[in-house]
Coordinates of C-alpha atoms and ligand atoms in Angstrom, one line a residue:
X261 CA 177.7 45.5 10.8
X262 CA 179.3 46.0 7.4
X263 CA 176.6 45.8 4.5
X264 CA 178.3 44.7 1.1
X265 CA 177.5 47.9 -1.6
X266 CA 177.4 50.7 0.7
X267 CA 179.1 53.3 -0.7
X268 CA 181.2 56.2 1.1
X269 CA 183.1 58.8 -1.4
X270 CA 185.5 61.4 0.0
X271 CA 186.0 64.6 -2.0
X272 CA 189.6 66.6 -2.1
X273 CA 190.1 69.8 -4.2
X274 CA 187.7 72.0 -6.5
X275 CA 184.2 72.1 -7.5
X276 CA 184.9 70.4 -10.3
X277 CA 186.1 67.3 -8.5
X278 CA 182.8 67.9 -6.5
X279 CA 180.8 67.7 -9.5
X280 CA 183.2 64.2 -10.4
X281 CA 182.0 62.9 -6.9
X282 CA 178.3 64.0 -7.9
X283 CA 178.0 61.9 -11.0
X284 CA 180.1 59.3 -9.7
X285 CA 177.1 58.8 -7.1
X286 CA 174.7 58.6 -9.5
X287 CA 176.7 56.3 -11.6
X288 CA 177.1 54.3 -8.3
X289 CA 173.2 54.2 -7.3
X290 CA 172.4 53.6 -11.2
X291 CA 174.8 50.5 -10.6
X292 CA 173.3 48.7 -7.4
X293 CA 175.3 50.5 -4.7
X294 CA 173.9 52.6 -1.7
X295 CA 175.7 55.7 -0.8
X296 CA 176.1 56.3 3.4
X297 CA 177.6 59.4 4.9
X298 CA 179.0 56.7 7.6
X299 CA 182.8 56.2 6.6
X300 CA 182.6 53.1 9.1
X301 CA 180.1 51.2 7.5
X302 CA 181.2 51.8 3.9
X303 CA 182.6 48.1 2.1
X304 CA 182.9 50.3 -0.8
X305 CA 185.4 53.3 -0.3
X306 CA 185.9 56.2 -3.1
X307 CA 188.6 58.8 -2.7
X308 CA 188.7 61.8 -5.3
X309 CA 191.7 63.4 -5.1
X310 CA 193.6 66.6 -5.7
X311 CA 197.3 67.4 -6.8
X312 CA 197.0 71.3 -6.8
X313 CA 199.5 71.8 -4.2
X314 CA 201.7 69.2 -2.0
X315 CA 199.2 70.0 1.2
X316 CA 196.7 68.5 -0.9
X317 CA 198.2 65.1 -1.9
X318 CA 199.8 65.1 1.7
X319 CA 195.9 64.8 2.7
X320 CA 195.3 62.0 0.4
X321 CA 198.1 59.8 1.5
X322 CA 197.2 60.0 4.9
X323 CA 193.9 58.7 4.5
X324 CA 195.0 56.0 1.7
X325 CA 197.5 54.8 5.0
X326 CA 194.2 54.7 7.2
X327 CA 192.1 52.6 4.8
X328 CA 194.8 50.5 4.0
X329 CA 195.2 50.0 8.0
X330 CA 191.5 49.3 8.2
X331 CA 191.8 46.7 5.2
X332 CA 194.0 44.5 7.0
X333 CA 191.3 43.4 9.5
X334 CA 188.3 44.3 6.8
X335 CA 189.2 41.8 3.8
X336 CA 185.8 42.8 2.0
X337 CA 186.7 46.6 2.2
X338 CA 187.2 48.3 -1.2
X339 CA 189.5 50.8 -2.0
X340 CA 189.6 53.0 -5.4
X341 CA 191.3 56.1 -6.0
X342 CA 190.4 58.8 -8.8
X343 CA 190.8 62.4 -9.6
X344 CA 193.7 64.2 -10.2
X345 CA 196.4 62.2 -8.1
X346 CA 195.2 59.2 -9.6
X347 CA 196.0 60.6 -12.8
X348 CA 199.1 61.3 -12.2
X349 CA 200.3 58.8 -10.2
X350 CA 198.8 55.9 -11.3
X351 CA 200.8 52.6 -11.2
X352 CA 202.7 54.4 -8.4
X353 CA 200.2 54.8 -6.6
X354 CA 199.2 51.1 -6.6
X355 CA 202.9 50.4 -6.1
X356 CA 202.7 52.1 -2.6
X357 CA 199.2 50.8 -1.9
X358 CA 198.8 47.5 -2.9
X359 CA 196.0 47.6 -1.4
X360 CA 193.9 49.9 -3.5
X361 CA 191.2 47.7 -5.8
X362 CA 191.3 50.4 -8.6
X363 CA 192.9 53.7 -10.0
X364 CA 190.6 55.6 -12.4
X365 CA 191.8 58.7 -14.2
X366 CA 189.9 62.0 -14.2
X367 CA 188.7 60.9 -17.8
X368 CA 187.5 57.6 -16.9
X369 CA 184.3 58.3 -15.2
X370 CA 181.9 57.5 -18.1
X371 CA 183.7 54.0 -18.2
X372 CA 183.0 53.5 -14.4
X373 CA 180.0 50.8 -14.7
X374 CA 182.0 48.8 -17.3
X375 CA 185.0 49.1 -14.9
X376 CA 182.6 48.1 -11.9
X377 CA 181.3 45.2 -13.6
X378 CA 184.9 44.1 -14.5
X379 CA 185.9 44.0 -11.2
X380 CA 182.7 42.2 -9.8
X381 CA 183.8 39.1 -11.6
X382 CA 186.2 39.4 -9.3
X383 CA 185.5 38.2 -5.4
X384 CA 184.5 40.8 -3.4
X385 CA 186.4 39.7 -0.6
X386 CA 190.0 39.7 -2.2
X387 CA 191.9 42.5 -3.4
X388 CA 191.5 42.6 -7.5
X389 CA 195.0 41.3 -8.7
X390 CA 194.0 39.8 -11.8
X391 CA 193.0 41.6 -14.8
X392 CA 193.6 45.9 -14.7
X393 CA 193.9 47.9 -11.8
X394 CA 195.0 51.2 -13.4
X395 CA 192.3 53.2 -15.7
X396 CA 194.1 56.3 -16.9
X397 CA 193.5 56.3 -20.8
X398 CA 193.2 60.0 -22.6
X399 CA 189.5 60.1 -23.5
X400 CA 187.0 62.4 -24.8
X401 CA 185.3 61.7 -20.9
X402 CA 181.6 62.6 -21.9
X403 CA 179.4 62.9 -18.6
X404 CA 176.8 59.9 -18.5
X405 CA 173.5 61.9 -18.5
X406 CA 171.9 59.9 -15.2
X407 CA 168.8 60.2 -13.2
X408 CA 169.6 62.6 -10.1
X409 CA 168.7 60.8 -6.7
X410 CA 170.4 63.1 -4.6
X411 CA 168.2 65.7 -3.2
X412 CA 169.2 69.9 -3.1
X413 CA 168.4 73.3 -4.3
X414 CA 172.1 73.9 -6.0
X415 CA 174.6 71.8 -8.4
X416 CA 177.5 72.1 -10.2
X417 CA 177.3 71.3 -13.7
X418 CA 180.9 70.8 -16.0
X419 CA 180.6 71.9 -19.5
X420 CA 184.3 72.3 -20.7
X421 CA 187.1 69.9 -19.3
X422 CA 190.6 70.4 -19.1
X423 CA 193.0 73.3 -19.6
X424 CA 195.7 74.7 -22.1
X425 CA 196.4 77.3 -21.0
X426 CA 199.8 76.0 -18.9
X427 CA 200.4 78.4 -16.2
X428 CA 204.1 78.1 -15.4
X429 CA 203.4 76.3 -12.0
X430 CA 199.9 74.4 -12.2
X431 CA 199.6 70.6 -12.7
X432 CA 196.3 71.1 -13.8
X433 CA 196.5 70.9 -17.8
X434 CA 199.2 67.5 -16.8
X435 CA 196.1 65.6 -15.4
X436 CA 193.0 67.1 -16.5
X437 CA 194.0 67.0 -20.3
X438 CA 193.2 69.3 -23.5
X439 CA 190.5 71.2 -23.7
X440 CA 186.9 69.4 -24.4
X441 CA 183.5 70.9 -24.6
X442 CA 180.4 69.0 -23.8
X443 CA 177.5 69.2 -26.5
X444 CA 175.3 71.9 -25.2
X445 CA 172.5 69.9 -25.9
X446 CA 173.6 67.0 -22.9
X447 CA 174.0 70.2 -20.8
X448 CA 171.0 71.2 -21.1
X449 CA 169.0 68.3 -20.7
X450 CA 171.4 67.7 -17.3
X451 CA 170.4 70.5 -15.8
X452 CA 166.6 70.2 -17.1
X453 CA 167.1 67.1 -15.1
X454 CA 168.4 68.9 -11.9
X455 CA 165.9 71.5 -12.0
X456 CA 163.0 68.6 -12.2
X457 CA 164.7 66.9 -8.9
X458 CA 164.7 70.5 -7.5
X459 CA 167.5 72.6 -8.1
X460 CA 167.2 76.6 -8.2
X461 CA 170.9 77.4 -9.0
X462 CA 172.9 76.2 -11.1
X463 CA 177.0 76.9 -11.3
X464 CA 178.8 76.4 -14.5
X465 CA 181.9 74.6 -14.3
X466 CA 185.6 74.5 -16.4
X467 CA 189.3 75.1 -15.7
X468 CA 188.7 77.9 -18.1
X469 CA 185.1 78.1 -19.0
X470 CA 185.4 80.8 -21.1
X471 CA 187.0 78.6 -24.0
X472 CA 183.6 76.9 -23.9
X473 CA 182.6 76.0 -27.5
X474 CA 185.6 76.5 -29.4
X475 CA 186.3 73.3 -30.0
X476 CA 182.8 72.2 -31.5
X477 CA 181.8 75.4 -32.7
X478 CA 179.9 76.9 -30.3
X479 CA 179.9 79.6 -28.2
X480 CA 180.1 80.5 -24.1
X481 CA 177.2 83.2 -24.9
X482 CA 174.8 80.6 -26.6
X483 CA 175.2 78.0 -24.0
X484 CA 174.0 80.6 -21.9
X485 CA 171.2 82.2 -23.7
X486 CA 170.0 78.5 -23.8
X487 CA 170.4 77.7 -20.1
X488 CA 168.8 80.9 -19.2
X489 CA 165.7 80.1 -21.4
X490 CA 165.2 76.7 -18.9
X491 CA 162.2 77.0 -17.0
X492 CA 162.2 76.9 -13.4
X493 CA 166.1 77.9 -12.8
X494 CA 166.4 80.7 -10.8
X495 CA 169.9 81.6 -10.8
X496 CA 173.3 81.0 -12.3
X497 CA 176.8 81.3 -11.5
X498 CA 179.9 79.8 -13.7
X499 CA 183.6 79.2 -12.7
X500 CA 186.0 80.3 -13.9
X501 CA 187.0 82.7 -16.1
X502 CA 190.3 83.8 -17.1
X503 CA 190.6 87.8 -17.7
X504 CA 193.0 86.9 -20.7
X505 CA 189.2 86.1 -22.0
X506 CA 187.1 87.8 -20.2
X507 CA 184.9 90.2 -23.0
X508 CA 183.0 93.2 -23.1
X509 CA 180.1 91.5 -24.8
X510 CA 180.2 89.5 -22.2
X511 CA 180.2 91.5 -18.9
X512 CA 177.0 93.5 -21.4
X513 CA 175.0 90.0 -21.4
X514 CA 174.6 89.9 -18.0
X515 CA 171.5 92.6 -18.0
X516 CA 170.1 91.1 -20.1
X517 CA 170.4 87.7 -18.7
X518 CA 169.0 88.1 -15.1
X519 CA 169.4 84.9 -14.3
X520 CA 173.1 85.2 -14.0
X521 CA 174.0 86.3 -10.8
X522 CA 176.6 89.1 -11.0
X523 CA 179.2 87.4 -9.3
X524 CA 182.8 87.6 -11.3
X525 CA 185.5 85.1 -9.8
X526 CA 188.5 86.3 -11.7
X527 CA 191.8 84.7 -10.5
X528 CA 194.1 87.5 -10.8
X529 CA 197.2 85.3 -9.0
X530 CA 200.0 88.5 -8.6
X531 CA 199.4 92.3 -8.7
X532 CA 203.0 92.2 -10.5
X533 CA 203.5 92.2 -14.6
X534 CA 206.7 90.7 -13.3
X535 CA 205.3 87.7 -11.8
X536 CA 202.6 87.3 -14.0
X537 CA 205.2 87.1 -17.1
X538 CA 206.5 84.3 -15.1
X539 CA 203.5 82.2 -14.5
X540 CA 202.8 82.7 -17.9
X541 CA 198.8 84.3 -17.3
X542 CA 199.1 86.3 -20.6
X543 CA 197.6 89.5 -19.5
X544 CA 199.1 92.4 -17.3
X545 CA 198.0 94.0 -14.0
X546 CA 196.3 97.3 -16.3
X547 CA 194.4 94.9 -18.4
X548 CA 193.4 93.6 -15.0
X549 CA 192.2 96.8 -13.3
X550 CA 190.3 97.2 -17.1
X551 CA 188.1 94.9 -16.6
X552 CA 186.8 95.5 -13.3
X553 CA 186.6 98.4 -14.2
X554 CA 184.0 97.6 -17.6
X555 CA 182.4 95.5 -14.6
X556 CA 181.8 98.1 -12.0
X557 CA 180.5 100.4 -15.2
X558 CA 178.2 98.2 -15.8
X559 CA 176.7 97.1 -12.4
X560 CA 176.2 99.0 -9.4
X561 CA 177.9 96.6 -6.5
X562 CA 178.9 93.2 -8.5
X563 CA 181.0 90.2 -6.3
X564 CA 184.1 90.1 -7.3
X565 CA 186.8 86.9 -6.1
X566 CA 189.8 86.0 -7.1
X567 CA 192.9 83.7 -6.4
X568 CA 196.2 85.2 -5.2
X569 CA 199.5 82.9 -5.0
X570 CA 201.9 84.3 -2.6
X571 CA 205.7 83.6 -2.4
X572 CA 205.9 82.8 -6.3
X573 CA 209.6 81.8 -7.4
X574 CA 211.4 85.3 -8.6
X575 CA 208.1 87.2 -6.4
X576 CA 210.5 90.1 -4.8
X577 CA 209.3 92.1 -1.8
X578 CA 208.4 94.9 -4.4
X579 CA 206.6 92.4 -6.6
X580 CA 204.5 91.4 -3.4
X581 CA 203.9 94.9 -2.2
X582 CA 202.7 95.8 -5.7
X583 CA 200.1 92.2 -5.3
X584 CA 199.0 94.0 -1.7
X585 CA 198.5 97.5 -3.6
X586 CA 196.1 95.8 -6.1
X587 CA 194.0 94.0 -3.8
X588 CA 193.7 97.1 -1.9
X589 CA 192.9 99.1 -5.0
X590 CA 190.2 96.5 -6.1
X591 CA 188.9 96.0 -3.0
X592 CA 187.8 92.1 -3.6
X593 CA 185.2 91.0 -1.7
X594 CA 187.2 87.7 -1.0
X595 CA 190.6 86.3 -2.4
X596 CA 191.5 82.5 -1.9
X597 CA 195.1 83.0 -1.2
X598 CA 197.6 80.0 -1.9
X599 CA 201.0 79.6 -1.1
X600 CA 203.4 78.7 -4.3
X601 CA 203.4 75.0 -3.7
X602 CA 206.3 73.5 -6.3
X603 CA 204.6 70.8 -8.6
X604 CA 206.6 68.3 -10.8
X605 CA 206.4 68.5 -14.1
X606 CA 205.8 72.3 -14.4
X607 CA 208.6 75.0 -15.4
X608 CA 207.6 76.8 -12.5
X609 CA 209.4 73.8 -10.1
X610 CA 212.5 74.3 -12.0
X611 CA 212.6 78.2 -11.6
X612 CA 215.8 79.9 -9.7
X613 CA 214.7 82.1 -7.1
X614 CA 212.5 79.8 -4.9
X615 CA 211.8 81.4 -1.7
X616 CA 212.2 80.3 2.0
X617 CA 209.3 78.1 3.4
X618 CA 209.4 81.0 6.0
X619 CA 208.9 83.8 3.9
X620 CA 206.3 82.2 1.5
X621 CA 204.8 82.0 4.9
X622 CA 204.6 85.4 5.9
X623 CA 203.9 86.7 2.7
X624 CA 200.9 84.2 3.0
X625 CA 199.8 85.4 5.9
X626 CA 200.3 89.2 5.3
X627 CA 197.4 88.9 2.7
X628 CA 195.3 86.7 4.3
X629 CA 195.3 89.5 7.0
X630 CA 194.8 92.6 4.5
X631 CA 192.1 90.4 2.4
X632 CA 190.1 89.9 5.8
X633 CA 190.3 93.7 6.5
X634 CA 189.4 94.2 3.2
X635 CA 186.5 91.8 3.2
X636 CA 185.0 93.1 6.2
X637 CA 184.9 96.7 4.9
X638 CA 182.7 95.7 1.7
X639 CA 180.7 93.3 4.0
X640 CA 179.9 96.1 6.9
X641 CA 178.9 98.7 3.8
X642 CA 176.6 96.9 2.7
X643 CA 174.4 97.5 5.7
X644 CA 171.3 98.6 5.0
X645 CA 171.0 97.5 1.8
X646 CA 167.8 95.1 0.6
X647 CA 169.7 92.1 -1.2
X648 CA 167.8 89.0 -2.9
X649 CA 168.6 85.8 -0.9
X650 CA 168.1 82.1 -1.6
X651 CA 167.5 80.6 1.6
X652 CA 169.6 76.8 1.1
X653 CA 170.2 75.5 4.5
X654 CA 169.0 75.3 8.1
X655 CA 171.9 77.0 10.4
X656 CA 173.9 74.6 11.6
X657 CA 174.4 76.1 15.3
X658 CA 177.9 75.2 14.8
X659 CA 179.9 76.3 12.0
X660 CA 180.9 73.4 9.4
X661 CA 184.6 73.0 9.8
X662 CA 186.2 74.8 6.5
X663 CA 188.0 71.6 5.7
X664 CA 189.2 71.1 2.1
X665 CA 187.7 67.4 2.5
X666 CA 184.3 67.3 2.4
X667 CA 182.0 64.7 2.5
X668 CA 179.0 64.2 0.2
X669 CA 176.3 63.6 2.2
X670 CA 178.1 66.4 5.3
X671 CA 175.1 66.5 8.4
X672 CA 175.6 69.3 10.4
X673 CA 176.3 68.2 13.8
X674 CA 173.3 70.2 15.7
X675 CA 171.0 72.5 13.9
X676 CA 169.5 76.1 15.0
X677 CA 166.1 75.7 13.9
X678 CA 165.6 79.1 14.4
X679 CA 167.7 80.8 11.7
X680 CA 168.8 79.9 8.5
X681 CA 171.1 80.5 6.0
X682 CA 171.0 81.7 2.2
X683 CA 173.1 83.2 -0.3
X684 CA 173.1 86.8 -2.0
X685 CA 173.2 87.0 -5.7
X686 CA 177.0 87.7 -4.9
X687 CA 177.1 84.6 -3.0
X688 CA 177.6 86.0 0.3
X689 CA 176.4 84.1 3.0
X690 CA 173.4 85.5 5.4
X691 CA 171.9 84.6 8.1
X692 CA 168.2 85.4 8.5
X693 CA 165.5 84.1 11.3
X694 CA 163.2 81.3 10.0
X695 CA 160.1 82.0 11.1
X696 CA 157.7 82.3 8.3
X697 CA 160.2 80.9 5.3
X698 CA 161.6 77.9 4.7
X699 CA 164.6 76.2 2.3
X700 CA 164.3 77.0 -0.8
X701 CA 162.5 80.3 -0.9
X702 CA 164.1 83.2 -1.9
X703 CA 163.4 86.3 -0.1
X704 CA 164.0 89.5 0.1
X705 CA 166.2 91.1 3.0
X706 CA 168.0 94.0 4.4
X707 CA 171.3 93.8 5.7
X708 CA 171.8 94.6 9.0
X709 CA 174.7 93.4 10.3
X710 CA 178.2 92.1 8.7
X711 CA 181.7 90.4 9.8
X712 CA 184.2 89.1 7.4
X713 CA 182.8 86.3 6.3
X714 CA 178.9 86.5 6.9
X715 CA 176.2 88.8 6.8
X716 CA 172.9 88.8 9.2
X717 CA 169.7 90.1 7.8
X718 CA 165.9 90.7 8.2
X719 CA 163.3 90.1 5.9
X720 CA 161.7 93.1 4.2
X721 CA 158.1 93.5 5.0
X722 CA 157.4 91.1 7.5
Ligands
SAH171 N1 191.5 77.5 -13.7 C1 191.6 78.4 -12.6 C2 192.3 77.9 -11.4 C3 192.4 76.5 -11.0 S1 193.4 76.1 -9.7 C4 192.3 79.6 -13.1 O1 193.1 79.6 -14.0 O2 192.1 80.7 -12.6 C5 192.8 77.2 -8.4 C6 193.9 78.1 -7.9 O3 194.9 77.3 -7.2 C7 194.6 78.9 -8.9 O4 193.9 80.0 -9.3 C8 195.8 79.3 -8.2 O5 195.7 80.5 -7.4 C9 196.1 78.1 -7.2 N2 197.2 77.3 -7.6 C10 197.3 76.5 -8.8 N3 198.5 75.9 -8.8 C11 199.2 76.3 -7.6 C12 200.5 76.0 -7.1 N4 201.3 75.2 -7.7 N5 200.8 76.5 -5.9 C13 199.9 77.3 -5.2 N6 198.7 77.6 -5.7 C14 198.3 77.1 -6.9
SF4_172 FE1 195.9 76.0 -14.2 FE2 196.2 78.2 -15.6 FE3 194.7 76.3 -16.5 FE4 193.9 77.7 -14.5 S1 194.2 78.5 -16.5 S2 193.8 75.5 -14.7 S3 195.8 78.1 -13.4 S4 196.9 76.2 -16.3
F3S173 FE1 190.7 70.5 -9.1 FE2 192.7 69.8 -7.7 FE3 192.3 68.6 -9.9 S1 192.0 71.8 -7.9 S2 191.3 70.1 -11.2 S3 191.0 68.6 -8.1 S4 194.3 69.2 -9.2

């Protein structure tokens, strides 16, 4: 049976769209609707999208062709689109899909109950024609401060949105707009919130969180000290930091700061000054190797990620080799690697030189194989050695799927009730027997066995 006001909201792309879906649920339950993690009984039907690379939007039509299918029989269904694609698509998006009730832009979320209540004079059971279907306006987009329902141990939280930075071949600053800081003072009382409703950890969230405060005269470090000072929070983490900014002071704050888990996710994209002159990053592959190594001064074993882009227009076979050297050099203890995925509207699109689906391909695949390698050799040394561990979830006995869609309210299909897993201040997963602890503690354990992507450990004095 179809109840009216059950909500179902599917979530394509980053974190930050995950935090987008987050408050878009409270907004929802604020608002009179119940969210269901069944798809099938949903009348109400969310879809926040993602136009980092074609694969992504490729995802998105395919499931707007679904609903639409779905809404031929199902009258009452609604269907709205928002996130990136619907920013940059909009009208044509409706063009293509009629069917869709409403298109909100990534800076439109604060105006969702105004937009919800304009559409409710509406019938439910027809398809919205009158009045405005497209919601894509520039706008300063300050998060609505809600009451959390949702229940968990970790959030995201955005505190800058938007990007100007203009890498040569990313949409991003094209549908996520010019830089904006949130007041710190919303921030914090958002995550006092979380924190009351539960929350240990805490990660920080912009395109380029570094350029947090510049526009409204704070600074990056202060909104720290402040969070930090919040009773209660255990840990946190921000993403993501460009190295162009990345600061001694900074990497120096960390000590001193313990709540900050020493986890640096550095996108580095290209270990070739070549390539990174192309895609416009601003620093070169020395500054790079710099910085990690002010890091690794610093700390004994810090986490340190990045993004890698393979098969970049103009990226010769010397240019990759030199992008295989660094990441062995590094040694990172994971690398998201992409393959160059041409977006309209960027210079990068327009660039001579852009290489064979084939090669892109291999060259792909080349470093997915040396990061794994890689990977496992930093996972396996750390055998033996006592790491702290928030414990966040019962073990699902089968692994979740790593699909780039995930659902809010994701059940794992059967659980292992006798192991669970948690996450090292480096944010390595482990995998430690239940017995005496339960979700949410954090407890101490030794390391005593590792793979690529997981480590198993035992609790210290038990
Ligand atoms: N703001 C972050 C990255 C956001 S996008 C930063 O600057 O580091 C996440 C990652 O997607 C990027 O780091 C990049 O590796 C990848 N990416 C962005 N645009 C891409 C494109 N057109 N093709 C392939 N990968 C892309
Ligand atoms: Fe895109 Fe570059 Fe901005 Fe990151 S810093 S979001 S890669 S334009
Ligand atoms: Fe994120 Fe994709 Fe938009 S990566 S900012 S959801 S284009």
């Amino acid at each position: 049976m179809i109840q009216k006001k059950m909500a179902y909201i599917i979530t394509y792309g980053c974190q930050m769209n995950k935090y987008d879906s987050d408050v878009i649920s409270r907004i929802l339950k604020t608002n009179g609707y119940n969210l269901t993690d069944d798809e099938e009984c949903a009348s109400f039907i969310l879809i926040n999208t993602c136009s980092i690379r074609k694969h992504a939007e490729d995802k998105v039509l395919s499931k707007l062709g679904e609903l639409v299918c779905r809404k031929k029989n199902d009258k009452d269904l609604r269907i709205v689109v928002c996130g990136c694609m619907a920013q940059r698509l909009g009208n044509k998006l409706v063009h293509r899909f009629p069917e869709i009730d409403f298109v909100l832009g990534t800076s439109m979320i604060a105006e969702l109950p105004n937009i919800l209540n304009e559409n409710e004079e509406s019938s439910l059971s027809t398809t919205f024609i009158k009045g405005k279907k497209v919601y894509t306006e520039e706008s300063s987009c300050i998060y609505p401060v809600t009451s959390i329902h949702e229940k968990g141990l970790k959030s995201f939280v955005a505190v800058i949105l938007g990007c100007d930075n203009y890498c040569s071949y990313c949409i991003v600053p094209y549908v996520r707009g010019k830089p904006r800081s949130r007041e710190k003072i919303e921030i914090i009382r958002e995550i006092e919130l979380l924190v009351k409703a539960g929350r240990k950890e805490i990660t920080l969230l912009g395109q380029n969180i570094l350029a947090y405060g510049r526009d409204i005269n704070e600074s990056f470090d202060g909104l720290l000290r402040d969070i930090h000072s919040i009773d209660g929070l255990m840990r946190i983490r921000f993403l993501t930091s460009h190295p162009r900014d990345i600061t001694k002071d900074l990497i120096e704050l960390f000590p001193e700061l313990p709540k900050i888990c020493e986890h640096f996710h550095l996108p580095v994209q290209s270990g070739s000054d070549h390539v990174l002159r192309l895609m416009g990053r601003g620093y070169t592959v020395e500054h790079y190797k710099q910085i990690i190594k002010e890091i690794r001064k610093k700390y004994p074993c810090p986490s340190i990620t990045t993004d890698l882009i393979a098969g970049f227009p103009g990226e010769t076979e010397n240019d990759f080799n030199d992008t295989i050297e660094l990441i062995k050099e590094i040694g990172f203890d994971t690398a998201f690697c992409f393959k160059y995925s041409p977006r309209e509207g960027t210079p990068a699109c327009k660039f001579q030189d852009q290489l064979p689906e084939e090669e892109k391909n291999r060259r792909l695949k080349e470093l997915l194989d040396v990061q794994k390698a890689i990977s496992l050799q930093i996972n396996q040394a750390m055998v033996g050695t006592i790491q702290e561990v928030l414990l966040d979830e019962k073990n699902p006995k089968k692994a979740a799927p790593l699909a780039e869609a995930v659902s809010l309210t994701w059940a794992a299909p059967s659980v292992d009730e006798s192991s669970l897993l948690g996450r090292t201040r480096g944010d390595k997963v482990v995998i430690v027997p239940a017995k005496n602890h339960r979700v949410g503690d954090i407890g101490i354990v030794r390391v005593v066995e590792a793979n690529n992507w997981s480590l198993r450990g035992v609790f210290v004095n038990e």
